[in-house]
mmCIF file of C-alpha atoms in Angstrom:
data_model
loop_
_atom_site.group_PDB
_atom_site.id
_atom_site.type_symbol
_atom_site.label_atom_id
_atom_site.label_comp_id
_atom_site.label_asym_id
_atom_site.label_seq_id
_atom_site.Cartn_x
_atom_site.Cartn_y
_atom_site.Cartn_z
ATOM 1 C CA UNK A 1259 -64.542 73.435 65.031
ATOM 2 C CA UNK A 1260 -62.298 74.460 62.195
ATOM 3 C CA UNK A 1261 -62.133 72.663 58.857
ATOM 4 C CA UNK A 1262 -59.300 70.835 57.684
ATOM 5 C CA UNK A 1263 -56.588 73.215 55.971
ATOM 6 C CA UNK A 1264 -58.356 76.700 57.783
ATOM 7 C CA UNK A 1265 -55.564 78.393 59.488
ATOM 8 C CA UNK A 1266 -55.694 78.271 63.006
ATOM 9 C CA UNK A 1267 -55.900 81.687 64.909
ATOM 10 C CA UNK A 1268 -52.757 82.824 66.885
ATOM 11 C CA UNK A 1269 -54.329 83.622 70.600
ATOM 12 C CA UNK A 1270 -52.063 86.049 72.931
ATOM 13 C CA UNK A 1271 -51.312 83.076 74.696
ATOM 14 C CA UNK A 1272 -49.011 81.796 71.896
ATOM 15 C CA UNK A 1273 -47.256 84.776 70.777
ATOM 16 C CA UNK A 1274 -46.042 85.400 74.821
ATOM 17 C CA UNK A 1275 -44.777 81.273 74.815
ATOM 18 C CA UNK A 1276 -42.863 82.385 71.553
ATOM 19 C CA UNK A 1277 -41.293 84.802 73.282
ATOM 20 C CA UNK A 1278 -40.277 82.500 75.932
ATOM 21 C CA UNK A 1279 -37.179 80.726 73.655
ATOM 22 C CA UNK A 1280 -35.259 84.370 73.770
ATOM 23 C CA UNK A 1281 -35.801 84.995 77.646
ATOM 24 C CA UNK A 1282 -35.087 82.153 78.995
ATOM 25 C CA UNK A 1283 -31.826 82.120 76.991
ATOM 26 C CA UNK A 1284 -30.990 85.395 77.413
ATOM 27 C CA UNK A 1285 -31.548 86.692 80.857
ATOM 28 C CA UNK A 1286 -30.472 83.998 82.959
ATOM 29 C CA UNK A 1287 -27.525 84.033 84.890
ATOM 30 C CA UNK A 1288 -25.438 81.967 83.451
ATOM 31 C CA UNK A 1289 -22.272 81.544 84.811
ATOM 32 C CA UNK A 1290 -21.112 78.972 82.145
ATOM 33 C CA UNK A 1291 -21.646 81.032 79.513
ATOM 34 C CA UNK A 1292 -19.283 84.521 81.386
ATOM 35 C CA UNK A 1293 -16.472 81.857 81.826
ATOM 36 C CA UNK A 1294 -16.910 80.450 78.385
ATOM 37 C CA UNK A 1295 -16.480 83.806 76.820
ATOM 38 C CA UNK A 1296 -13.495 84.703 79.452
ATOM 39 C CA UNK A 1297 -12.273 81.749 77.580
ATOM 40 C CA UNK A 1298 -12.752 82.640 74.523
ATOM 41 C CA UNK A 1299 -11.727 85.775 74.448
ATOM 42 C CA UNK A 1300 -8.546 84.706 76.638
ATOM 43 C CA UNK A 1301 -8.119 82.415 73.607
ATOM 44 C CA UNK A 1302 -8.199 84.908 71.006
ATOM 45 C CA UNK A 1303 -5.647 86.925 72.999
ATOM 46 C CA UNK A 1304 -3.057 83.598 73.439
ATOM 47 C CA UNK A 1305 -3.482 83.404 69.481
ATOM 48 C CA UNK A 1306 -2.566 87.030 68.639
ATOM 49 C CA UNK A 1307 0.358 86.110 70.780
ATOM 50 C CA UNK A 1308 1.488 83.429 68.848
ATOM 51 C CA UNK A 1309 1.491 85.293 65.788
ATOM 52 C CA UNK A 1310 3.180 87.976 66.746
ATOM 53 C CA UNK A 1311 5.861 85.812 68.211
ATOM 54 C CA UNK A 1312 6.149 83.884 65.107
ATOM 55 C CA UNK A 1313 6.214 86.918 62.783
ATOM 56 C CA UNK A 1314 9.221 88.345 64.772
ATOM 57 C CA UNK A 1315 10.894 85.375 64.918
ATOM 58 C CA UNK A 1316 10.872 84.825 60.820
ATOM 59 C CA UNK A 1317 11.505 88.568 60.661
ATOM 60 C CA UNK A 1318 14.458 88.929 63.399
ATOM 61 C CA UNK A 1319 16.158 85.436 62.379
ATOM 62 C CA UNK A 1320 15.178 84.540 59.214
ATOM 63 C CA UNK A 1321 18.826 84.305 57.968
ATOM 64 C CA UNK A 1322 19.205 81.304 59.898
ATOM 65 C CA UNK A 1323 16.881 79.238 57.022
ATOM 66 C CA UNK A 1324 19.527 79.715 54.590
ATOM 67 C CA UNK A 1325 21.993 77.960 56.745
ATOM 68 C CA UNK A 1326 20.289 74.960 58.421
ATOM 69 C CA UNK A 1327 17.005 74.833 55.469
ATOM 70 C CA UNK A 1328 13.704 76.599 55.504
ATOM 71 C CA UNK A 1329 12.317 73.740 56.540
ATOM 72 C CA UNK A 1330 14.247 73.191 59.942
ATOM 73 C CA UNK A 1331 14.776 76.837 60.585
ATOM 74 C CA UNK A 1332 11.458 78.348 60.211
ATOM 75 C CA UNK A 1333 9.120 75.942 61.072
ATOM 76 C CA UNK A 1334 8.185 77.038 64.634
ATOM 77 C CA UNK A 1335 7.585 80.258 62.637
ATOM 78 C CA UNK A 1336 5.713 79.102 60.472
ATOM 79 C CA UNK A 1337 3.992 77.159 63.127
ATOM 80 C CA UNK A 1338 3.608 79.776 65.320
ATOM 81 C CA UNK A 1339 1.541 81.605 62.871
ATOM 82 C CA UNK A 1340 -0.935 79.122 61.792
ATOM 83 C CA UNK A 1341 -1.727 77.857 65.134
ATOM 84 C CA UNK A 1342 -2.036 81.372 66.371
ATOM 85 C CA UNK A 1343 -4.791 82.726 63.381
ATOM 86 C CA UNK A 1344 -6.580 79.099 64.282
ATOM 87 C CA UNK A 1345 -6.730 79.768 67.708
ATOM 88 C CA UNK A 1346 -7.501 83.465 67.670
ATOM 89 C CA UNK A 1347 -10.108 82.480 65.275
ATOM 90 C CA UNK A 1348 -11.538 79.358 67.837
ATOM 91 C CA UNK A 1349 -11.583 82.633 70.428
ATOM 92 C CA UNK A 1350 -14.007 84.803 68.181
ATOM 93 C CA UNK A 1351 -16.281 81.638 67.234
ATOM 94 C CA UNK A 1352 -16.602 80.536 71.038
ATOM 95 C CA UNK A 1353 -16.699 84.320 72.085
ATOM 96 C CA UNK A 1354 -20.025 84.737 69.330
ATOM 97 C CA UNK A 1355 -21.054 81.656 70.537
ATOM 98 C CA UNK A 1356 -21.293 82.310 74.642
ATOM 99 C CA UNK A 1357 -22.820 85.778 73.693
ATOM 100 C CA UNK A 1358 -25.637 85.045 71.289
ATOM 101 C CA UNK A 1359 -25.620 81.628 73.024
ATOM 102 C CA UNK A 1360 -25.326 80.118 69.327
ATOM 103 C CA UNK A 1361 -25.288 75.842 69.421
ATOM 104 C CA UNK A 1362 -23.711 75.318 66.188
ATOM 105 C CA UNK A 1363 -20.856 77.937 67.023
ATOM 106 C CA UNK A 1364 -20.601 76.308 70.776
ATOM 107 C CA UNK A 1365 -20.471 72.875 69.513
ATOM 108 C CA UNK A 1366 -18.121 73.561 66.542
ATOM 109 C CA UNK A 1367 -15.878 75.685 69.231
ATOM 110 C CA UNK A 1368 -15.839 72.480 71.277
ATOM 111 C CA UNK A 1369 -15.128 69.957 68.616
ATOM 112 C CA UNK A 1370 -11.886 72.052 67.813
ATOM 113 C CA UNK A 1371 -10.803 72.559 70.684
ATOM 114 C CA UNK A 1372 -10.983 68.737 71.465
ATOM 115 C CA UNK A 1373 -9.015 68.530 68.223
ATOM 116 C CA UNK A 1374 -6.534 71.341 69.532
ATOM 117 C CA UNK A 1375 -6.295 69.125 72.762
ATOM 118 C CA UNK A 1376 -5.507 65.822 70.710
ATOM 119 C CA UNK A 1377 -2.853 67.322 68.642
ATOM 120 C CA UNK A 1378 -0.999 69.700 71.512
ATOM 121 C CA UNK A 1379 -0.740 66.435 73.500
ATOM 122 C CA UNK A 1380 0.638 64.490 70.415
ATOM 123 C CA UNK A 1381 2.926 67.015 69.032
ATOM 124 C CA UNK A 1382 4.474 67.135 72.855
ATOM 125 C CA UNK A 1383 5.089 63.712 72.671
ATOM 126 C CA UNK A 1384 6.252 63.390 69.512
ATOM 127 C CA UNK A 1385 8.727 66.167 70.353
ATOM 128 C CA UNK A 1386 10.077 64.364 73.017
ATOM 129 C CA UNK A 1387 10.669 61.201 71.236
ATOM 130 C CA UNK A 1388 12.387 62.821 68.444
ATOM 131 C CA UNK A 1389 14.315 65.444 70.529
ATOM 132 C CA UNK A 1390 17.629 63.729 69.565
ATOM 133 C CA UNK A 1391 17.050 63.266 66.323
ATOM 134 C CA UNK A 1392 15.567 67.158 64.988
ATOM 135 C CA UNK A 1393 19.239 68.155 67.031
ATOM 136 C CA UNK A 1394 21.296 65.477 64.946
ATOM 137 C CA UNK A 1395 19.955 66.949 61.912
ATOM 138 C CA UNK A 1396 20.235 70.427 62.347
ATOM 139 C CA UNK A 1397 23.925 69.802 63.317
ATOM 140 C CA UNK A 1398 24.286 68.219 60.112
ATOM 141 C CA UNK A 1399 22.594 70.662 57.960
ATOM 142 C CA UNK A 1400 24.808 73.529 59.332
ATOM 143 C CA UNK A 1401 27.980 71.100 59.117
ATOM 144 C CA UNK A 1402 27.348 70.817 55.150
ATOM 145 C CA UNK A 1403 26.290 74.505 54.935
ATOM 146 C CA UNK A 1404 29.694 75.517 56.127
ATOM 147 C CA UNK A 1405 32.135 72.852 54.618
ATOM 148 C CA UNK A 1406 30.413 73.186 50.971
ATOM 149 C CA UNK A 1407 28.639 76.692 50.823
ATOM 150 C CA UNK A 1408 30.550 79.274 52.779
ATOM 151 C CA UNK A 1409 32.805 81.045 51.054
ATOM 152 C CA UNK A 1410 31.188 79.621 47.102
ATOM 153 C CA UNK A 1411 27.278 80.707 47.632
ATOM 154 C CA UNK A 1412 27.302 84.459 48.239
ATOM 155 C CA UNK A 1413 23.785 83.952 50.423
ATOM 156 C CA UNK A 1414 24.534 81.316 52.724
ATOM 157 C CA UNK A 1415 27.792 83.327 53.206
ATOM 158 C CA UNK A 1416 26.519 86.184 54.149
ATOM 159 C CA UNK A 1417 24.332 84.165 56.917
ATOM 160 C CA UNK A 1418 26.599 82.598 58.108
ATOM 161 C CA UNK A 1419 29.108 86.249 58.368
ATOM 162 C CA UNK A 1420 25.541 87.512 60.106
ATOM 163 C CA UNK A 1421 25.449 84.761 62.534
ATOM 164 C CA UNK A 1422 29.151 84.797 63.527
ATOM 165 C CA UNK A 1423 29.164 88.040 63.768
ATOM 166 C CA UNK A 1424 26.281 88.752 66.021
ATOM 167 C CA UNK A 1425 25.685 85.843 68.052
ATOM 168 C CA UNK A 1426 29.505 85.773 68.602
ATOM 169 C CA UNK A 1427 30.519 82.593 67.426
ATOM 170 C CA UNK A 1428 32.016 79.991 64.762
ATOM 171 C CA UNK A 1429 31.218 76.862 63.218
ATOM 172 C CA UNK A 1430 28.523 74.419 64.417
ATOM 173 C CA UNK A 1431 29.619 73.072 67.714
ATOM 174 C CA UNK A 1432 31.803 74.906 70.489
ATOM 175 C CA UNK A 1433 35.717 74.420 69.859
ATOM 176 C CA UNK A 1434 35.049 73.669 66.369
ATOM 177 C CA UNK A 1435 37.595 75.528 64.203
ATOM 178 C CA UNK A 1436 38.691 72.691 62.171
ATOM 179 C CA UNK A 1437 35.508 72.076 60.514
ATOM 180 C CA UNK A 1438 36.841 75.349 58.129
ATOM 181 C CA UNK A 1439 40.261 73.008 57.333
ATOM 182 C CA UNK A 1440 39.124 71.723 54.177
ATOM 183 C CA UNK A 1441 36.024 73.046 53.321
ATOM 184 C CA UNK A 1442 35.410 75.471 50.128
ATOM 185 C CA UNK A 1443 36.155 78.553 52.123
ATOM 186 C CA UNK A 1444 40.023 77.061 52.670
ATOM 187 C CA UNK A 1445 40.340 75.733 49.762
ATOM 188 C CA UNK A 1446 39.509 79.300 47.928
ATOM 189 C CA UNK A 1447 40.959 81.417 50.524
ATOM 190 C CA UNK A 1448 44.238 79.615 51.391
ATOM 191 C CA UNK A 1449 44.579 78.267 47.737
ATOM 192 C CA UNK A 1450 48.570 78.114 46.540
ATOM 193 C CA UNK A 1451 48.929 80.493 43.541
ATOM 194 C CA UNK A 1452 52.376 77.869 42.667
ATOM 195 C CA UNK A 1453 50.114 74.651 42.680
ATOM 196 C CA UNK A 1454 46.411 74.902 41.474
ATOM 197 C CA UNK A 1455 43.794 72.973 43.349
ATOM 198 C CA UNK A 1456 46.403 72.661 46.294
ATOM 199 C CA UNK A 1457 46.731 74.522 49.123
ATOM 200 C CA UNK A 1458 49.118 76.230 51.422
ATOM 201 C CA UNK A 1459 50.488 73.930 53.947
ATOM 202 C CA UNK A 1460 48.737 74.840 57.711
ATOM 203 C CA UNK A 1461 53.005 75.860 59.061
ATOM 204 C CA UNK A 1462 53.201 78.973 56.606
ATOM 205 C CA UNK A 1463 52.383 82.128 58.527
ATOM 206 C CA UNK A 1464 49.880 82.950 55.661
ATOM 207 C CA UNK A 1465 47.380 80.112 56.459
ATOM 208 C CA UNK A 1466 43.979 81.460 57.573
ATOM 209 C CA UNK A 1467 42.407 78.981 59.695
ATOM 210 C CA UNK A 1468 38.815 80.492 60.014
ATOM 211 C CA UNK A 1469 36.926 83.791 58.379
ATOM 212 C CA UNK A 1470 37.279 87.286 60.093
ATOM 213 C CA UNK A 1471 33.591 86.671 61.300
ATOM 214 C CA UNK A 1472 34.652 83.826 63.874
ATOM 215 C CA UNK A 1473 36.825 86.666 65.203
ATOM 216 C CA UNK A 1474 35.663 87.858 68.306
ATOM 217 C CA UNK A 1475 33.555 91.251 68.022
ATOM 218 C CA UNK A 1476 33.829 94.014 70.279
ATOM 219 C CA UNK A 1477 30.847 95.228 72.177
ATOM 220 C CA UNK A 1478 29.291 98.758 70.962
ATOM 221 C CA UNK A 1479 28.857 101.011 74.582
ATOM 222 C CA UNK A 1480 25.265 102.487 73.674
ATOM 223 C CA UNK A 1481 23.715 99.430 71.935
ATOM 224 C CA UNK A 1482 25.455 96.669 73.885
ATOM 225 C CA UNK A 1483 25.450 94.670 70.808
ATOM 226 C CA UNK A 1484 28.067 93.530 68.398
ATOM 227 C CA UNK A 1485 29.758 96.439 67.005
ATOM 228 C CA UNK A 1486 31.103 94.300 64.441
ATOM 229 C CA UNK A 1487 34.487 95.646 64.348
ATOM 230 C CA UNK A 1488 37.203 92.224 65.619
ATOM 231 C CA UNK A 1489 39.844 92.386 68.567
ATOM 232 C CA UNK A 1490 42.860 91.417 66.838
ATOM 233 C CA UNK A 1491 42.101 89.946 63.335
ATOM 234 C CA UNK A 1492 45.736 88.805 62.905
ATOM 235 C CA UNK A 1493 45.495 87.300 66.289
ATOM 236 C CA UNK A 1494 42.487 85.883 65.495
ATOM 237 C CA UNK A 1495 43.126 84.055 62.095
ATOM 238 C CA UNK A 1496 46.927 83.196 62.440
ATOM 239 C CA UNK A 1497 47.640 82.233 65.905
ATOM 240 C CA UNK A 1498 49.881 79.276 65.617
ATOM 241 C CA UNK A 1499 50.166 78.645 69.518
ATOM 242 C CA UNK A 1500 46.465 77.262 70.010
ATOM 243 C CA UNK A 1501 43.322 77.658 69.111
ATOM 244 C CA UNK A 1502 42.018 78.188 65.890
ATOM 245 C CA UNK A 1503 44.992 75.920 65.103
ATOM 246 C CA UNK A 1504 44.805 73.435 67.631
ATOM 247 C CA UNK A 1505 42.185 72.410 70.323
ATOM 248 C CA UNK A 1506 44.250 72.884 73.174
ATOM 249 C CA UNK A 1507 47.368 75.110 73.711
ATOM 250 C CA UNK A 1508 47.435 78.666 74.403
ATOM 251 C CA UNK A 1509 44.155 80.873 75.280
ATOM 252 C CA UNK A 1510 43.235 82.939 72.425
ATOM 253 C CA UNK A 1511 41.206 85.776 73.355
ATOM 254 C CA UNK A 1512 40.545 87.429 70.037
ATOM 255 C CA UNK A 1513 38.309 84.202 68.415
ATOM 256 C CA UNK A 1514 35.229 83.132 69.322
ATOM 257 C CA UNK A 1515 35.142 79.380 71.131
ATOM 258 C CA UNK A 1516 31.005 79.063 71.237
ATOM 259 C CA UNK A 1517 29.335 77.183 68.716
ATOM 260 C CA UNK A 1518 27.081 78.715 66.675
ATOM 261 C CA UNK A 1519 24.457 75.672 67.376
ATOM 262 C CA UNK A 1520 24.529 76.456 70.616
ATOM 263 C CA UNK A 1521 24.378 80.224 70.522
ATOM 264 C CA UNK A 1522 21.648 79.987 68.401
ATOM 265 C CA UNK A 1523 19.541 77.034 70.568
ATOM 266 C CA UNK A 1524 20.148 79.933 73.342
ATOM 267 C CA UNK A 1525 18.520 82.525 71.300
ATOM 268 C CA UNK A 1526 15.430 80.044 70.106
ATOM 269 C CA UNK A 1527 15.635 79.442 74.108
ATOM 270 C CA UNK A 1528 14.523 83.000 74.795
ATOM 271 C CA UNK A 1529 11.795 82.786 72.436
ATOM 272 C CA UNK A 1530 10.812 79.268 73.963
ATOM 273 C CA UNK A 1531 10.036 80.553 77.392
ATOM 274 C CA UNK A 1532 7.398 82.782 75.821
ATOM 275 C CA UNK A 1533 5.954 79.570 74.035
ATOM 276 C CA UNK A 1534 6.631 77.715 76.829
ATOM 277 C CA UNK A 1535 4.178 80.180 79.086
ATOM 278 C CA UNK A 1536 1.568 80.124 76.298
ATOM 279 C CA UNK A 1537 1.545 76.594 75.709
ATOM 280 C CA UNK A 1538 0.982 75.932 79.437
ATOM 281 C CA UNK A 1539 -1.933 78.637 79.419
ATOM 282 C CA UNK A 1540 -3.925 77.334 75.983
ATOM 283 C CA UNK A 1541 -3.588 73.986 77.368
ATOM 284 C CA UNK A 1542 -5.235 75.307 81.006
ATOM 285 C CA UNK A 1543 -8.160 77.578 78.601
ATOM 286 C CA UNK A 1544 -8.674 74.348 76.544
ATOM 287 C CA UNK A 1545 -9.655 72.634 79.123
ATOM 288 C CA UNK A 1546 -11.933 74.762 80.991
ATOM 289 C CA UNK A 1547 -12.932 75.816 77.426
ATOM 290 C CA UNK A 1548 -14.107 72.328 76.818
ATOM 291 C CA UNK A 1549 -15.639 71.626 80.317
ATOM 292 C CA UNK A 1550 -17.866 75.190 80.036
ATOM 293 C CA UNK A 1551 -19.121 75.146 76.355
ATOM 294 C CA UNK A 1552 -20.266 71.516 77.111
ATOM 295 C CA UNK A 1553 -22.000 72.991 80.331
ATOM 296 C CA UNK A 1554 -23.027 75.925 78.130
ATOM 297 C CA UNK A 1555 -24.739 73.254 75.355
ATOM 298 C CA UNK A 1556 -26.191 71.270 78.128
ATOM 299 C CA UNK A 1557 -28.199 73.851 79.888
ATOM 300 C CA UNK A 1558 -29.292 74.831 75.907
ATOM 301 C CA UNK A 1559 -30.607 72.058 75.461
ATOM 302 C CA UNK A 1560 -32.722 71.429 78.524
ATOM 303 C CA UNK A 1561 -33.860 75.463 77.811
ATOM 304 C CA UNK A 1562 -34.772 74.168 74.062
ATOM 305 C CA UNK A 1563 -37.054 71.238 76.003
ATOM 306 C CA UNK A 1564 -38.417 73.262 78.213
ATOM 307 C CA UNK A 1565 -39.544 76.007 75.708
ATOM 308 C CA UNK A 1566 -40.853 72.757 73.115
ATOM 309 C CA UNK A 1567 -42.735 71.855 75.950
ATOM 310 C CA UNK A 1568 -44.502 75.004 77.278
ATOM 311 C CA UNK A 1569 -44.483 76.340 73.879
ATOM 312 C CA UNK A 1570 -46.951 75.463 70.622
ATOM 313 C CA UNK A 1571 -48.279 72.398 72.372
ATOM 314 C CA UNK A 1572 -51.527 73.620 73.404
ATOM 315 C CA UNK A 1573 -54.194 75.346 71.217
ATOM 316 C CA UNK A 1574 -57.086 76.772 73.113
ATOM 317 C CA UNK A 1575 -59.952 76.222 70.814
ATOM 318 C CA UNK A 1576 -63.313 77.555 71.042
ATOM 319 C CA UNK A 1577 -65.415 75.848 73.823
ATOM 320 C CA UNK A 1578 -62.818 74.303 75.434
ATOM 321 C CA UNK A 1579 -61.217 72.129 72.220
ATOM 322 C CA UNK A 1580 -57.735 70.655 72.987
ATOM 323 C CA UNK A 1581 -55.390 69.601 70.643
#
């Protein structure tokens, strides 16, 4: 027998169970862990995705912030972004985790994405609900952009020029001219030089009723985009017999009639069927995420009993000793 405090030998026996925990980890065929790291790596792909989408968007219509606020404008950028780095990094924790068939990384990967499950489903909802009301407000925003900036803040001008210009359209909603009569732009650019802080009255066959950038823009052959040079500017910003002037009366082909709300929800649109397709997929990989890194920790955890159990229980001491 060995005295109290004598180290114990380490018999051949033990050193091969030590070596069980590894093997039995590593070299069975584990078909949770291959889907969880599909997954993962699927997941890490979705988020790169989103971030490149968001980037593009801020980069490719970030003029639109100046008009309807940062806030409003960019926020699915902004959004975009975030939740794409978060879920690309989720991918390379679950991906590290299904490979080296780490716990902590498997159960932190599936605590998030329970999280990422919770707050997809409530953002959905939330975005329903409020639908109406986000609209309202962005209408609103761009109606006070135009009436009280455009034409006296040289960078909300110069969006809204942009946005006229190459989404062909004017003011917020479609048919809406008159929202110019009025606002800062008239006053400054239709101002009577007889009768300060008056204007000219809307009969004289000087009276501009909107800026050359509601004018319509002709199409460039090569590019297929706005060339930026008008129809008929005279046509365009005097016509008397209808529209700018009036809402009805005759067809005026040389201004645009489209909002610019609803040119630009039509642009967002394009961008939202991309979201729309990776939304549907995360939610689909968050799922079966969850399901197989559960599976994955379960059949961990009956390993880790298994190896406890065959492994450091039973010393062989001399003559037959037990424990």
């Amino acid at each position: 027998m060995y005295s109290e405090g004598t180290p114990q030998p380490m018999y051949e026996e033990d050193v091969q169970q030590k070596k069980l925990k590894p093997i039995l980890l590593q070299n069975r065929p584990l078909y949770a862990k291959m889907i969880m790291f599909l997954v993962a790596m699927f997941a890490f792909c979705l988020g790169g995705s989103l971030v490149a989408i968001g980037v593009y968007i801020q980069l490719d219509r970030g003029f639109i912030s100046e008009i309807i606020g940062s806030v409003v404008a960019l926020a699915a950028a902004y959004l975009c972004i975030v939740a794409g780095f978060l879920i690309a990094f989720v991918g390379l924790l679950g991906a590290y985790g299904a490979h080296k068939l780490n716990k902590a990384c498997l159960i932190a990967f599936l605590v998030i994405m329970l999280v990422l499950t919770l707050v997809t489903f409530v953002g959905s909802l939330l975005a329903v609900i409020f639908r109406a009301t986000v609209i309202q407000t962005a209408k609103d925003t761009m109606s006070y952009s135009l009436t009280i900036h455009y034409g006296k803040t040289r960078l909300i001008t110069e969006s809204w020029d942009a946005i006229q210009t190459h989404l062909r359209c004017c003011a917020v909603d479609s048919n809406g001219w008159q929202l110019y009569i009025g606002s800062q732009w008239d006053l400054m650019v239709n101002a009577d030089a007889r009768n300060l802080g008056s204007r000219i009255p809307q009969w004289s066959p000087l009276y501009k009723f909107v800026p050359e950038s509601c004018c319509l823009s002709l199409i460039d052959p090569r590019t297929l985009w706005p060339s930026g040079k008008v129809r008929n500017k005279e046509q365009c910003q005097y016509f008397p017999y209808g529209p700018p002037n009036k809402l009805s009366g005759a067809f005026n082909d040389a201004v645009n009639y489209k909002g610019c709300f609803q040119a630009g929800a039509e642009v967002m649109g394009f961008y939202s069927n991309f979201l729309g397709y990776i939304g549907f997929s995360l939610f689909i990989i968050m799922i079966i995420g969850i399901i197989s890194s559960l599976a994955l920790i379960v059949t961990i955890n009956k390993d880790m009993k298994m190896v406890r159990k065959q492994a450091g229980k039973d010393y062989r001491m001399p003559g037959g000793g037990g424990y």
